[in-house]
XYZ file of N, CA and C in Angstrom:
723
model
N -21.848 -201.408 -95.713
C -21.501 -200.110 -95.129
C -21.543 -199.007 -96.174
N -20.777 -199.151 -97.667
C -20.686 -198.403 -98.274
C -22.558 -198.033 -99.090
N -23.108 -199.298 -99.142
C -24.681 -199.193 -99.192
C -25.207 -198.171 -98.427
N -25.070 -198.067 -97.432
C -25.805 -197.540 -96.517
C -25.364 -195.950 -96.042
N -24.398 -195.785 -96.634
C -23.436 -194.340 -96.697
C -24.357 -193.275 -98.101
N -24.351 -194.620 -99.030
C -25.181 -193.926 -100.566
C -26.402 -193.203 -100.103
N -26.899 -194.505 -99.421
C -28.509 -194.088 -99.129
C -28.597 -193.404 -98.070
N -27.947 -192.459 -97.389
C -27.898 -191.516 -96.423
C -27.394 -190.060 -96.989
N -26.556 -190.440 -97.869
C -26.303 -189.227 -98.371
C -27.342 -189.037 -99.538
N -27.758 -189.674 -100.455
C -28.867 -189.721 -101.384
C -30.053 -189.044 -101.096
N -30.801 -189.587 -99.176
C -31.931 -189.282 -98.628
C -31.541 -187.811 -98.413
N -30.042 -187.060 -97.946
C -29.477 -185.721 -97.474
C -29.755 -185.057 -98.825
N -29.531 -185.256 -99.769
C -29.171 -184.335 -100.878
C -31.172 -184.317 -101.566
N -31.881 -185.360 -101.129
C -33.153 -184.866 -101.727
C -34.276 -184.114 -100.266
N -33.322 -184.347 -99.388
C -33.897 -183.674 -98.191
C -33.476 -181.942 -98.511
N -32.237 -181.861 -98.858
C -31.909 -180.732 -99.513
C -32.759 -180.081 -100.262
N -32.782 -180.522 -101.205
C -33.856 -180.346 -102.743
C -35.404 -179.721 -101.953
N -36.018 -180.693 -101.297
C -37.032 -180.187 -100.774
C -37.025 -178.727 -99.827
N -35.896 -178.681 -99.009
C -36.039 -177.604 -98.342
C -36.126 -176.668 -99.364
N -34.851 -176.344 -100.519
C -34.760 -175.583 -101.774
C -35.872 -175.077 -102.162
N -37.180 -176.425 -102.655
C -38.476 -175.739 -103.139
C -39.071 -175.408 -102.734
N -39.432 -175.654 -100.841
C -40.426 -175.219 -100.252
C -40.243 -173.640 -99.650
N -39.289 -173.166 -99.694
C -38.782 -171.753 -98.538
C -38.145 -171.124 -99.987
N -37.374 -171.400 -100.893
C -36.653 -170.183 -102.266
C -37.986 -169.563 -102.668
N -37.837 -168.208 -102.905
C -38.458 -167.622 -103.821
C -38.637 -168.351 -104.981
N -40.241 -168.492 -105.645
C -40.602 -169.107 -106.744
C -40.000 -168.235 -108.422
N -39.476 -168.756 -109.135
C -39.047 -168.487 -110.362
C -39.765 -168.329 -111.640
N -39.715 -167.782 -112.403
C -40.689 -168.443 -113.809
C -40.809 -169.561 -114.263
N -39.184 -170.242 -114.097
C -39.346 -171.884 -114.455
C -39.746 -172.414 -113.650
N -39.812 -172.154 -112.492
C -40.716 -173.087 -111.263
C -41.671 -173.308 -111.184
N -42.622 -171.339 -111.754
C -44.190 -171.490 -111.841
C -44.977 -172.846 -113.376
N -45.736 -173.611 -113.404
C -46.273 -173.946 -114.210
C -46.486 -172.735 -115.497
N -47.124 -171.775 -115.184
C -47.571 -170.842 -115.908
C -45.884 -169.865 -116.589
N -45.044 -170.179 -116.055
C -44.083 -169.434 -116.334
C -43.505 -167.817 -116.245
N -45.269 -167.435 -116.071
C -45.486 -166.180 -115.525
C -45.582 -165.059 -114.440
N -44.044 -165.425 -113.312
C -43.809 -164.741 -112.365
C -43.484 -163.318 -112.549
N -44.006 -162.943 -111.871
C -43.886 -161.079 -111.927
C -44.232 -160.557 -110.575
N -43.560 -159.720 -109.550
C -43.653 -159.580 -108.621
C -43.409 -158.113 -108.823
N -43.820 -156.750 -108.298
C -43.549 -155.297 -108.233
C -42.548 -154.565 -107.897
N -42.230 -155.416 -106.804
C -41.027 -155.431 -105.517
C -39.686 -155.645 -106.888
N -39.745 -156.493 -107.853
C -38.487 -156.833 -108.419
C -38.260 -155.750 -109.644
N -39.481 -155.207 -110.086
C -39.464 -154.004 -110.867
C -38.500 -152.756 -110.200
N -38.928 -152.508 -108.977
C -38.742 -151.377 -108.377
C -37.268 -151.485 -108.002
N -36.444 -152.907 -107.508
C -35.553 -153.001 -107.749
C -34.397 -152.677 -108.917
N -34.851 -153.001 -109.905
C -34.821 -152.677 -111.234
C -34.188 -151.306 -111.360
N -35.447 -150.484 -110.870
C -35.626 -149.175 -111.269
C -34.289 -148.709 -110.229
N -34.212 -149.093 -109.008
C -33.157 -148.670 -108.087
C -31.862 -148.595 -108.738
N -31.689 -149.683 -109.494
C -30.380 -150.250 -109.979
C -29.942 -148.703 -110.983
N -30.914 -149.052 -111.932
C -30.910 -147.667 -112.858
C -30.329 -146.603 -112.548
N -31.457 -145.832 -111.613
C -30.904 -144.927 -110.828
C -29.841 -144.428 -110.275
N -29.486 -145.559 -109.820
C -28.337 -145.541 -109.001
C -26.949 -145.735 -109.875
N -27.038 -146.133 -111.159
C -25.955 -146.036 -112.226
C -26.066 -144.899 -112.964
N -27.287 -144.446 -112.998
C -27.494 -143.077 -113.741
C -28.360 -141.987 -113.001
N -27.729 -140.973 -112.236
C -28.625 -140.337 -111.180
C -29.435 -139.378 -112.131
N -28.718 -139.344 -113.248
C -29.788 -138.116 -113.810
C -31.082 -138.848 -114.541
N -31.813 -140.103 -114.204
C -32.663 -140.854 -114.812
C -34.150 -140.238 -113.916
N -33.212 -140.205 -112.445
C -34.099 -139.239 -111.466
C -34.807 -138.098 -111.675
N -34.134 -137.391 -112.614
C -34.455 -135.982 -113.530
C -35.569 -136.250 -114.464
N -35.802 -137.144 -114.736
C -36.646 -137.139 -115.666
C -38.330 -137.591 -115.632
N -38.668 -136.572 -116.183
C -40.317 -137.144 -116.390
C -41.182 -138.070 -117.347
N -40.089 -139.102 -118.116
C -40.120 -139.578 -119.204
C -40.055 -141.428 -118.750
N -41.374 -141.611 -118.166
C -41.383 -142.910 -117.799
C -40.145 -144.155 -118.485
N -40.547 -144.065 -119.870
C -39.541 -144.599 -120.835
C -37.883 -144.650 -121.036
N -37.523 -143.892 -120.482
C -36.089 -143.831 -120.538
C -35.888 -145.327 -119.624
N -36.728 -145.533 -118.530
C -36.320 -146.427 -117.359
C -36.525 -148.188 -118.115
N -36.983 -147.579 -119.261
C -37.028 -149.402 -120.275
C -35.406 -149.525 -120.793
N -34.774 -148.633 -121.003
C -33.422 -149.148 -121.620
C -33.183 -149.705 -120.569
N -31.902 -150.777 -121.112
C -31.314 -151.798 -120.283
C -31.976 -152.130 -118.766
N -33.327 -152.166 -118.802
C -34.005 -152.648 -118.033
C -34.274 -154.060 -118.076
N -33.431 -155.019 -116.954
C -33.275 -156.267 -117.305
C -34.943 -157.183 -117.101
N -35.266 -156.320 -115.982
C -36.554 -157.251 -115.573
C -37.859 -156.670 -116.394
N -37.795 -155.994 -117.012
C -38.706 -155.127 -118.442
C -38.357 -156.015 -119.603
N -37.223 -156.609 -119.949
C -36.758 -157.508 -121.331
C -37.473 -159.138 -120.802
N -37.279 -159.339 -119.695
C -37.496 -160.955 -119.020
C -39.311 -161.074 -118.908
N -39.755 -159.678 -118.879
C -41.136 -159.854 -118.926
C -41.917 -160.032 -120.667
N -41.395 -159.212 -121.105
C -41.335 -159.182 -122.804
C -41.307 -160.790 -122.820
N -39.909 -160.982 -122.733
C -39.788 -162.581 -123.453
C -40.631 -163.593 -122.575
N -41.434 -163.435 -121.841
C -42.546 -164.068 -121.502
C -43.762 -164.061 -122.624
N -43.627 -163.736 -123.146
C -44.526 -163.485 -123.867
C -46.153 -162.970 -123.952
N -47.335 -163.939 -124.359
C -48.354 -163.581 -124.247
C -48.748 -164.151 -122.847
N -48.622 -165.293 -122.222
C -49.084 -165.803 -121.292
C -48.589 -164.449 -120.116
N -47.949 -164.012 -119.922
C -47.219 -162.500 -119.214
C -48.056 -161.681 -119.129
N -49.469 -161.472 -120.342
C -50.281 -160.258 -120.314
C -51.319 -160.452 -119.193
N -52.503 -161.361 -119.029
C -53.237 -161.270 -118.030
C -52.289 -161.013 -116.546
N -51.018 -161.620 -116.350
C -50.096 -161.632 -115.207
C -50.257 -159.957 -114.944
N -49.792 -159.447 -116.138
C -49.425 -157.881 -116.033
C -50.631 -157.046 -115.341
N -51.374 -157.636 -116.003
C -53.176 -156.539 -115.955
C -53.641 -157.137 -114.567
N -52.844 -157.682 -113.648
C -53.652 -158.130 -112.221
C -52.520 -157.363 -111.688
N -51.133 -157.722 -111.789
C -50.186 -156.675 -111.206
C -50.595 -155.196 -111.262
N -50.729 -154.646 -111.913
C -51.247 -153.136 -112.113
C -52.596 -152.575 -111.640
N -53.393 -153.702 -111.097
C -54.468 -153.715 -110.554
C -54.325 -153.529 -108.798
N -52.838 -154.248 -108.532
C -52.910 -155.049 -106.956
C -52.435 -152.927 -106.733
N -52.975 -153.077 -104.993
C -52.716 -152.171 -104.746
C -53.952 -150.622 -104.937
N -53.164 -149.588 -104.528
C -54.048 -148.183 -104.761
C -52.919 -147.872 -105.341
N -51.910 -147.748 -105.647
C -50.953 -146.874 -105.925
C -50.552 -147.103 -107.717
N -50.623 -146.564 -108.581
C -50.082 -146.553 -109.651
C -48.755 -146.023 -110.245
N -47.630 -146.496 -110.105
C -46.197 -145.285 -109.427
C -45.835 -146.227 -111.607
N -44.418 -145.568 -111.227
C -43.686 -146.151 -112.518
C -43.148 -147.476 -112.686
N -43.272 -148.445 -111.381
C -43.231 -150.019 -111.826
C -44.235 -150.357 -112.586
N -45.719 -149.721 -112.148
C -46.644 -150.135 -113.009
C -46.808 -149.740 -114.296
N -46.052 -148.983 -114.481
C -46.245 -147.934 -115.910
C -45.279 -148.406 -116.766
N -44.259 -149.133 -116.515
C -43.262 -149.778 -117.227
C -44.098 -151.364 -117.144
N -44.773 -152.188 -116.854
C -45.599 -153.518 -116.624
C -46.567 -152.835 -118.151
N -47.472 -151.357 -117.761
C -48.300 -150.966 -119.108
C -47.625 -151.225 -120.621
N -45.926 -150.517 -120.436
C -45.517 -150.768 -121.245
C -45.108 -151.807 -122.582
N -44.783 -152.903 -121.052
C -44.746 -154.133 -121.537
C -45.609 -154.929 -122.331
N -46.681 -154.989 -121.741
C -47.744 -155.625 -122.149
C -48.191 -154.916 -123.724
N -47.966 -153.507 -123.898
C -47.817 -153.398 -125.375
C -46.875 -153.888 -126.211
N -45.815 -153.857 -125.505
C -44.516 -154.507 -126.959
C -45.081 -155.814 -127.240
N -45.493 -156.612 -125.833
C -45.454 -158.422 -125.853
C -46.616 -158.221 -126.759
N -48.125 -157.488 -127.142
C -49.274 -157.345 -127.919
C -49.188 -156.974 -129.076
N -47.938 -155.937 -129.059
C -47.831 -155.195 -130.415
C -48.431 -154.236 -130.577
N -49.215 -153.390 -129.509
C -49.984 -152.166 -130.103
C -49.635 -151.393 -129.343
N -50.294 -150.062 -130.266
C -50.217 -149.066 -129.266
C -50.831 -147.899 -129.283
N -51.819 -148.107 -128.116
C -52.981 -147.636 -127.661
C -52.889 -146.126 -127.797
N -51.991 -145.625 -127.630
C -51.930 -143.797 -127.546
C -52.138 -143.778 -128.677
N -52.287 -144.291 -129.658
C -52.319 -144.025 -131.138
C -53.968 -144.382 -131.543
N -54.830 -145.286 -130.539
C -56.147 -145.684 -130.837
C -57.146 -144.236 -129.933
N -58.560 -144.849 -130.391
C -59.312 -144.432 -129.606
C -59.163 -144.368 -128.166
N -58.268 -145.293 -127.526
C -58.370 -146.135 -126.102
C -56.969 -145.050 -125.361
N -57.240 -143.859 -125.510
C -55.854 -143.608 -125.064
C -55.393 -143.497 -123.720
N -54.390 -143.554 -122.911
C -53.936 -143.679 -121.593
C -53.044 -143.130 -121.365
N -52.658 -142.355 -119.962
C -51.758 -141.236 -119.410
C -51.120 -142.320 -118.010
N -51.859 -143.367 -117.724
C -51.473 -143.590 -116.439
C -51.566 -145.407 -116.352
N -51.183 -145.894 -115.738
C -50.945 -147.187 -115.645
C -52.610 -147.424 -115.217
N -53.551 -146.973 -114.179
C -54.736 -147.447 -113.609
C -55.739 -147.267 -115.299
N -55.794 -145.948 -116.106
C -56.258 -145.918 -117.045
C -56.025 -146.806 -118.476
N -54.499 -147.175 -118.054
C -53.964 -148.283 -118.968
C -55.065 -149.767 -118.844
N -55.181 -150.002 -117.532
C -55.967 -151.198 -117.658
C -57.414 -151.138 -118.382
N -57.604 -149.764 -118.027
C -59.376 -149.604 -118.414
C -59.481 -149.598 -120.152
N -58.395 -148.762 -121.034
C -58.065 -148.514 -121.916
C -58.264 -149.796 -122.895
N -57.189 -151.178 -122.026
C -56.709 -152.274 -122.224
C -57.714 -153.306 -122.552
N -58.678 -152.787 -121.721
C -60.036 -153.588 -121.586
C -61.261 -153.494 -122.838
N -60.788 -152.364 -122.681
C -61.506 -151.439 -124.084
C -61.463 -152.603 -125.663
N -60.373 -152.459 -125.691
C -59.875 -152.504 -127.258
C -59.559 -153.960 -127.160
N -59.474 -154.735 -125.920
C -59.944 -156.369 -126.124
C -61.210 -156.507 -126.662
N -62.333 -155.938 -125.506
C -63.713 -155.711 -126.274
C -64.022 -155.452 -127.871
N -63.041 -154.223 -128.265
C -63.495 -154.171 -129.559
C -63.663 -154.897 -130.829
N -61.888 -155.752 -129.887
C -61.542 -156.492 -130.802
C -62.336 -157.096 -132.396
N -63.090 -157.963 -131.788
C -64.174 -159.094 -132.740
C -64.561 -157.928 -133.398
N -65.160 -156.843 -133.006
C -65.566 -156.345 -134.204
C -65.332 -155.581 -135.081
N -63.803 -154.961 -134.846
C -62.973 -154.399 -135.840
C -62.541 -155.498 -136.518
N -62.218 -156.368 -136.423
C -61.836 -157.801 -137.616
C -63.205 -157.556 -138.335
N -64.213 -158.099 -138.055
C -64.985 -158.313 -138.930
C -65.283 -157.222 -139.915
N -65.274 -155.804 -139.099
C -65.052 -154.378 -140.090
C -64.648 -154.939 -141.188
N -63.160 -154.664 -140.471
C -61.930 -154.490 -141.718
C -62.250 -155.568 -143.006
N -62.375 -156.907 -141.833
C -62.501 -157.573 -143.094
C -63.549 -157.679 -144.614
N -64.688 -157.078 -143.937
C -65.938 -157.388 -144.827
C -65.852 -155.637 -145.494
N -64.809 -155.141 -145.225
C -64.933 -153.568 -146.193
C -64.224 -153.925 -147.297
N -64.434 -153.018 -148.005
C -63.940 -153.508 -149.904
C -62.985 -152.766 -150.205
N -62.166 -152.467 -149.140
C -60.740 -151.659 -149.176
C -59.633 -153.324 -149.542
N -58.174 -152.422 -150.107
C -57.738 -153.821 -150.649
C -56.913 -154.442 -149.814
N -56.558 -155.898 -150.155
C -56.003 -156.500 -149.351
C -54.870 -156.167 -148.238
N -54.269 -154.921 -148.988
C -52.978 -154.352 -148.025
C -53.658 -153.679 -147.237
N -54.540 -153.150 -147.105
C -55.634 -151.659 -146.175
C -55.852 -152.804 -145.065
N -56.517 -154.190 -145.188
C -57.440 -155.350 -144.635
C -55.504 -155.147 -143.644
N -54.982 -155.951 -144.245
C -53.738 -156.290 -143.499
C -52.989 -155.293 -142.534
N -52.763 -154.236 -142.795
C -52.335 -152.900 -142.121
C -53.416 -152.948 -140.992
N -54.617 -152.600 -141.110
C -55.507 -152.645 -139.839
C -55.581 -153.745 -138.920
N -55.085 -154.686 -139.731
C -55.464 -155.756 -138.629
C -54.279 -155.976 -138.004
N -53.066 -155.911 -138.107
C -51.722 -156.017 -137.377
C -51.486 -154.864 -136.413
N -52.213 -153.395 -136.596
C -52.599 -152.418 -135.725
C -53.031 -153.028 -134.151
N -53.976 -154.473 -134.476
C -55.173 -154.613 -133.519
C -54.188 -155.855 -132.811
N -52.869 -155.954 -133.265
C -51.829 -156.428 -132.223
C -52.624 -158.062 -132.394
N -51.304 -158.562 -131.007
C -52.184 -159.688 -130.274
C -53.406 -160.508 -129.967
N -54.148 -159.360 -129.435
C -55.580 -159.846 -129.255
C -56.837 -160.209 -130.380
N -56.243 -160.087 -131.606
C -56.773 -159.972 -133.061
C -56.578 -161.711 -133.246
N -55.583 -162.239 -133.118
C -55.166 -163.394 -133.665
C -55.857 -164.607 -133.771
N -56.791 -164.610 -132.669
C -57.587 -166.306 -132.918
C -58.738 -165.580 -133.903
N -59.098 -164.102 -133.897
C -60.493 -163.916 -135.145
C -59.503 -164.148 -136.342
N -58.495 -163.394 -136.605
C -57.483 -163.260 -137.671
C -57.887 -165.016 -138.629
N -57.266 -165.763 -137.565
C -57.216 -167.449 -137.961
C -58.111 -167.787 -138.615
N -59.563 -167.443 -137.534
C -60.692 -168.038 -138.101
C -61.486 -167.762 -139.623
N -60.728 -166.574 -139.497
C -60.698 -166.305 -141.045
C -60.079 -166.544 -142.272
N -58.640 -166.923 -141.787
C -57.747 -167.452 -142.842
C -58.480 -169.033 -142.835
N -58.794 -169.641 -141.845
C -59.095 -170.662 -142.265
C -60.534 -171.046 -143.080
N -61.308 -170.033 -142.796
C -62.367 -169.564 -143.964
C -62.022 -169.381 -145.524
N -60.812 -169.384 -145.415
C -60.280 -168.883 -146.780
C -59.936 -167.656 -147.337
N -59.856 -167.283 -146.073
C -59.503 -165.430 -146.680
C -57.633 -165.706 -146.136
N -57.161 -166.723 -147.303
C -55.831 -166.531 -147.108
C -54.649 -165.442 -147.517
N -55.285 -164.237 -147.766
C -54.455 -163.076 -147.968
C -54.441 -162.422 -146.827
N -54.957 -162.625 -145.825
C -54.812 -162.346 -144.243
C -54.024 -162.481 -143.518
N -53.242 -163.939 -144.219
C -51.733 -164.318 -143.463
C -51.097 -163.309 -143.805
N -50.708 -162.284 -143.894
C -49.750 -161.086 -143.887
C -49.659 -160.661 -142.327
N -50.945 -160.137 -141.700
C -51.296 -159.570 -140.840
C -50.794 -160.495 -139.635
N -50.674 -161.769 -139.683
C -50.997 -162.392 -138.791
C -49.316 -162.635 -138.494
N -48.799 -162.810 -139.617
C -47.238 -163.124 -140.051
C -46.428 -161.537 -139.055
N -46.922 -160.283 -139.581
C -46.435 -159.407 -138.910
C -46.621 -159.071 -137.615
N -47.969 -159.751 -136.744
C -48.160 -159.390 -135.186
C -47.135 -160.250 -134.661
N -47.012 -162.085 -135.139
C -46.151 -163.080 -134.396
C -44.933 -162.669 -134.610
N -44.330 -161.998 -135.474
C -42.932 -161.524 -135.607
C -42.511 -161.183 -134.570
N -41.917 -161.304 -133.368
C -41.102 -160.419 -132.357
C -39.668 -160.393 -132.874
N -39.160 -158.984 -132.375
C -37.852 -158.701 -132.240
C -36.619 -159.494 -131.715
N -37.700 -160.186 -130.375
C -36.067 -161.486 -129.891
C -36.257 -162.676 -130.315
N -37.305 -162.887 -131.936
C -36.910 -164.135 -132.075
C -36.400 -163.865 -133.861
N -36.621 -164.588 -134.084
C -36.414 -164.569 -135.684
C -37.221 -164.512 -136.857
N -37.420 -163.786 -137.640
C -38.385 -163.361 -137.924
C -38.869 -164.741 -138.889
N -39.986 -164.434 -139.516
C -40.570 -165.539 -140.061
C -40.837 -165.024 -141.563
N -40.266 -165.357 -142.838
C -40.699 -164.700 -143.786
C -41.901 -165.070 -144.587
N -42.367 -164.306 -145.362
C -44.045 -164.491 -145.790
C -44.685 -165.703 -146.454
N -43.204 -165.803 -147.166
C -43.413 -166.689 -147.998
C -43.291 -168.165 -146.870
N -42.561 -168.420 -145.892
C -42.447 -169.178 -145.130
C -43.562 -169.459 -143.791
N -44.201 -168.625 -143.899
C -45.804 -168.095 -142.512
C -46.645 -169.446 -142.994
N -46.824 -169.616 -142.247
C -48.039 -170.891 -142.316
C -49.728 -170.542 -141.351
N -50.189 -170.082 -141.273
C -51.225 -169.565 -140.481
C -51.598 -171.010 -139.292
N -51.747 -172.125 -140.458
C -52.113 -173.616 -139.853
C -51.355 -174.029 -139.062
N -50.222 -174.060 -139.086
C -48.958 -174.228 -138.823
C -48.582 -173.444 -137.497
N -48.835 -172.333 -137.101
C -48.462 -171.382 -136.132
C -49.496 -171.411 -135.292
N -50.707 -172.037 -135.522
C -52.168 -172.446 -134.391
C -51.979 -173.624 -133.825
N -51.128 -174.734 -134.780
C -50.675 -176.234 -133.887
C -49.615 -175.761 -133.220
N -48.589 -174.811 -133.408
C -47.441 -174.922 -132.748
C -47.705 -173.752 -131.338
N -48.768 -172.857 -131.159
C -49.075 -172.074 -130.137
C -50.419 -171.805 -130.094
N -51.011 -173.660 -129.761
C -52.340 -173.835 -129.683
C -52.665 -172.947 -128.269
N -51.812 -173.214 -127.312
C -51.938 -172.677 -125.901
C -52.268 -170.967 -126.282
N -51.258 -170.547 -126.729
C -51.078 -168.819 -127.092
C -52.555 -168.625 -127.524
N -52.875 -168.832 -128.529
C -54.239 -168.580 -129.176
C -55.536 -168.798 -128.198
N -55.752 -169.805 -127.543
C -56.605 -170.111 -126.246
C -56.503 -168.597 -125.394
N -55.093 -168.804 -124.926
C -55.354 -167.401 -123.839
C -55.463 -165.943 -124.255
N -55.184 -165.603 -125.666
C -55.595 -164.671 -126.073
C -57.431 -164.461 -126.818
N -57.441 -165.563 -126.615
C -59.133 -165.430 -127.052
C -59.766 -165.555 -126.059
N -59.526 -165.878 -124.725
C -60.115 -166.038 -123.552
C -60.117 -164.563 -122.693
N -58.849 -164.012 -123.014
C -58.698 -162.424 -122.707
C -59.660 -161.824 -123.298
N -60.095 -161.543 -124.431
C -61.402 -160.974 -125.522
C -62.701 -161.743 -124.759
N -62.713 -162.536 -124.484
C -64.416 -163.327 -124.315
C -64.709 -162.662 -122.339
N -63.502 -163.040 -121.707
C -63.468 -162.289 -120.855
C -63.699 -160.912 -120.547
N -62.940 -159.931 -121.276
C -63.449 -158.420 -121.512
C -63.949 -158.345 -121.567
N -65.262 -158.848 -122.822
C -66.684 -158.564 -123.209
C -67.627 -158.667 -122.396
N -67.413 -159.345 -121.113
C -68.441 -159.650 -120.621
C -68.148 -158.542 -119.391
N -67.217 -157.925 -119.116
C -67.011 -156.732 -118.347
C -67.203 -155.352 -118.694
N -68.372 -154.413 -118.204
C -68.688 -153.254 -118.204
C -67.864 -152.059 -118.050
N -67.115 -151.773 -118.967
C -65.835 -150.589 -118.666
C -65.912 -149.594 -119.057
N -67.025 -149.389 -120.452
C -66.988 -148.370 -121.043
C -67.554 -146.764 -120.149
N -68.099 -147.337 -119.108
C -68.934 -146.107 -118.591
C -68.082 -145.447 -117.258
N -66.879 -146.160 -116.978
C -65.464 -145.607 -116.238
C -64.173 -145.149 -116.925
N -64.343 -144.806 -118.330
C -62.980 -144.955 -119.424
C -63.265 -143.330 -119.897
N -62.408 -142.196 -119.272
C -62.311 -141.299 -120.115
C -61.905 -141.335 -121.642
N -62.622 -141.183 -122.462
C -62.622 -141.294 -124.327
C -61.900 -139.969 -124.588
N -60.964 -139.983 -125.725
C -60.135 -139.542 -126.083
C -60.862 -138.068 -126.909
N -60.743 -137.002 -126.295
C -61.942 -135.889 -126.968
C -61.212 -136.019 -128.186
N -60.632 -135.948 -128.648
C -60.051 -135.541 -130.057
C -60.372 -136.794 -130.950
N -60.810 -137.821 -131.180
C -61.829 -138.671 -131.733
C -62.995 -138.448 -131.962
């Protein structure tokens, strides 16, 4: 009797479980990819804000709406796998409002760059993608610039930590060529703010390609991807360049 009580309540509680996964809203830890991002939860976000601070409404300063923006920090600490997520979110739709413009944002802190400062410059979340597309493309061949100019090792390093994220699997292929004064550059893009930093003397270039073999794949697949997409002839260029 008491057998047969287990295995009824056992079969109830994974009958449970199943209903749970099939009908709940999917999570980041749920997705394989880890990379849930939905618009609808931004905009929520932004409500919350608002609604604790009415004078946020006042403002024309997209940015203010990143402080204590919880679902802006949860996308960050997604890290790189988060960026292609971002650049299809900002795509879905006609409308480019300030969920998407805070998603633009993101995707620079999680990269490390920042584009208003390049050739690639952007006013708007739809131009953000085109911008975005840009300077993946360029990528490969500003590494090879920098690297093969006879400016000195700190000039090589400064430019190349500029070129963020998407720099990192050429970056490698070069340290592992032997241009090991490169690990600087590479040491300062992986640094993020919410983790701990990594000091120079402690950077392993070899070491940081076995431990985010995945990372390096999808950021070189973002670059091989770009390149083969035609953007330059829809991308207003920055007159003042």
């Amino acid at each position: 009797m008491k057998k047969t009580i287990m295995v009824s309540a056992l079969t109830g509680l994974l009958l449970g479980l199943g209903y749970i996964h099939l009908f709940s809203p999917p999570t980041s830890a749920s997705l394989p990819t880890k990379t849930y991002i939905n618009l609808s939860d931004m905009r929520k976000e932004i409500d919350r804000l608002t609604k604790e601070d009415p004078t946020l409404g006042l403002s024309s300063n997209p940015y203010v709406f990143i402080k204590n923006n919880k679902e802006y920090e949860r996308i960050v600490k997604m890290g790189y796998p988060a960026l292609p997520v971002i650049e299809e979110r900002i795509m879905e739709g006609n409308s480019f409002g300030l969920d998407k413009y805070i998603l633009a944002a993101a995707a620079e802190e999680i990269a490390r760059v920042d584009l208003k400062k390049s050739e690639f410059k952007w006013s708007d979340p739809e131009e953000f993608t085109r911008s975005w597309k840009l300077h993946l493309k360029a990528v490969p061949g500003k590494v090879e610039k920098i690297v093969n100019s006879k400016e000195s090792a700190e000039w090589k390093n400064e430019k190349l930590t500029e070129l963020g994220a998407p720099a990192i699997p050429f970056i490698l292929e070069k340290v592992e060529k032997g241009a090991k004064e490169l690990e600087t550059s590479l040491q300062k893009i992986v640094n993020s703010s919410d983790l701990p930093s990594i000091s120079p003397s402690d950077f392993n270039a070899q070491q940081w390609k076995t431990d985010h073999k995945e990372d390096a794949r999808l950021l070189k697949t973002m670059v091989d991807k770009a390149a083969e997409q035609d953007v330059s002839t829809q991308f207003r260029m920055n007159p003042n360049k």
